[in-house]
Coordinates of C-alpha atoms in Angstrom, one line a residue:
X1 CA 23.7 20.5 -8.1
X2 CA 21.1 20.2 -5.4
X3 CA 18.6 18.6 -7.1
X4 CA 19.6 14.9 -7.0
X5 CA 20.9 14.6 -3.2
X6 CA 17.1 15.9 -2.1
X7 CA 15.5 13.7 -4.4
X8 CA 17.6 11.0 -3.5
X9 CA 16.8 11.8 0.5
X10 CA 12.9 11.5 0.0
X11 CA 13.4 7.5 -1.6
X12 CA 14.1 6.1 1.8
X13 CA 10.2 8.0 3.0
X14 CA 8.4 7.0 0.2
X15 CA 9.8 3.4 0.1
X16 CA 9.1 3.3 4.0
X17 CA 5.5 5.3 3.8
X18 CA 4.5 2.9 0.7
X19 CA 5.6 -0.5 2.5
X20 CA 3.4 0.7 5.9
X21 CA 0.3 1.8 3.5
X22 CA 0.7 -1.6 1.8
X23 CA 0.8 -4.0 4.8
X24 CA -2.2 -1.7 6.1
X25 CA -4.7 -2.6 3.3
X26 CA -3.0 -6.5 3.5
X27 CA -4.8 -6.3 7.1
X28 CA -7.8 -4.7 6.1
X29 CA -8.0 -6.9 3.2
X30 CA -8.0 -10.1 5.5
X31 CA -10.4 -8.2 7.6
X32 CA -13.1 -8.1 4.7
X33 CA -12.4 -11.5 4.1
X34 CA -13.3 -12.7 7.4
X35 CA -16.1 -10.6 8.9
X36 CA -19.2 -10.4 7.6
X37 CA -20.5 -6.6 6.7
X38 CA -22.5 -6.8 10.7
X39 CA -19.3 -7.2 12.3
X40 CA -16.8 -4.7 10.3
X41 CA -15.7 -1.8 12.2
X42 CA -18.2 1.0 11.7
X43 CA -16.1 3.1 9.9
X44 CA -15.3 0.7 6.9
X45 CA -17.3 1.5 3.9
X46 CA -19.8 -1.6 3.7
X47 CA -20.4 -2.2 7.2
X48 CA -24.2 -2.9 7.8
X49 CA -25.8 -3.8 11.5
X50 CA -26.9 -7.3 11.1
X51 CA -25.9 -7.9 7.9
X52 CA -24.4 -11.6 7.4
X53 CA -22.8 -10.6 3.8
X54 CA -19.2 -10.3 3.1
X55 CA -18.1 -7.9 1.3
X56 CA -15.4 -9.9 -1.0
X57 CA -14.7 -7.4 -3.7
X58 CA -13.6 -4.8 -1.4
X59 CA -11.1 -7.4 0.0
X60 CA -10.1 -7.8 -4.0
X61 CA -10.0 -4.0 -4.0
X62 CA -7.6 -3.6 -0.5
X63 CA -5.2 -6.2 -2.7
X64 CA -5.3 -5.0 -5.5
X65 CA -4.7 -1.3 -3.9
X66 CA -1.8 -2.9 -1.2
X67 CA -0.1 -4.8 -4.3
X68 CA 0.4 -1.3 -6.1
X69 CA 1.7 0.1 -3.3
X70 CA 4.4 -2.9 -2.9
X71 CA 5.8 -2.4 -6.5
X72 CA 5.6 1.5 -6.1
X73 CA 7.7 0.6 -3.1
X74 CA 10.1 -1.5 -5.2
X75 CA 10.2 0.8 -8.3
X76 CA 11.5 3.5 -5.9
X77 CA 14.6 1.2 -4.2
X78 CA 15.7 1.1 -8.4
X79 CA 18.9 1.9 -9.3
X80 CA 19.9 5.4 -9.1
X81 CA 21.5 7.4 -11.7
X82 CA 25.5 7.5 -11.2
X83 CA 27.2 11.3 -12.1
X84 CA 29.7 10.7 -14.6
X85 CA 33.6 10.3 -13.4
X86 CA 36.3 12.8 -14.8
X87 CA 39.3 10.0 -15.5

């Protein structure tokens, strides 16, 4: 039976990649909430020299995207399946 304790090994990195990727897009979702689309880093889609727009929807987008990550990260901690007891 090898299959469950490697699947069981990789929860721990997926939980752990999933929680990092979803506080990343929480940060760059306050960044598009704050800046306008002249002052975003240059390599963020919607940045634009001089612009004073912000781009507000792909704030939404980064929450929305950050949010799925969280409860991927949560569905993955779930209970894992027990192997039966010879009593």
């Amino acid at each position: 039976m090898t299959g469950p304790p490697a699947q069981a090994s990789r929860r721990p990195v997926l939980v752990v990649a999933l929680s990092i990727l979803g506080i990343l897009l929480l940060i760059v979702a306050v960044i598009y909430f704050t800046r306008t689309a002249g002052s975003l880093p240059s390599f963020f889609p919607g940045h634009q020299a001089g612009s004073a727009h912000k781009h507000i929807k792909h704030g939404i987008g980064a929450v929305v995207v950050a949010l799925l990550c969280f409860i991927g990260a949560w569905f993955s901690l779930g209970s894992r399946p027990t192997a039966p007891t010879d009593i």
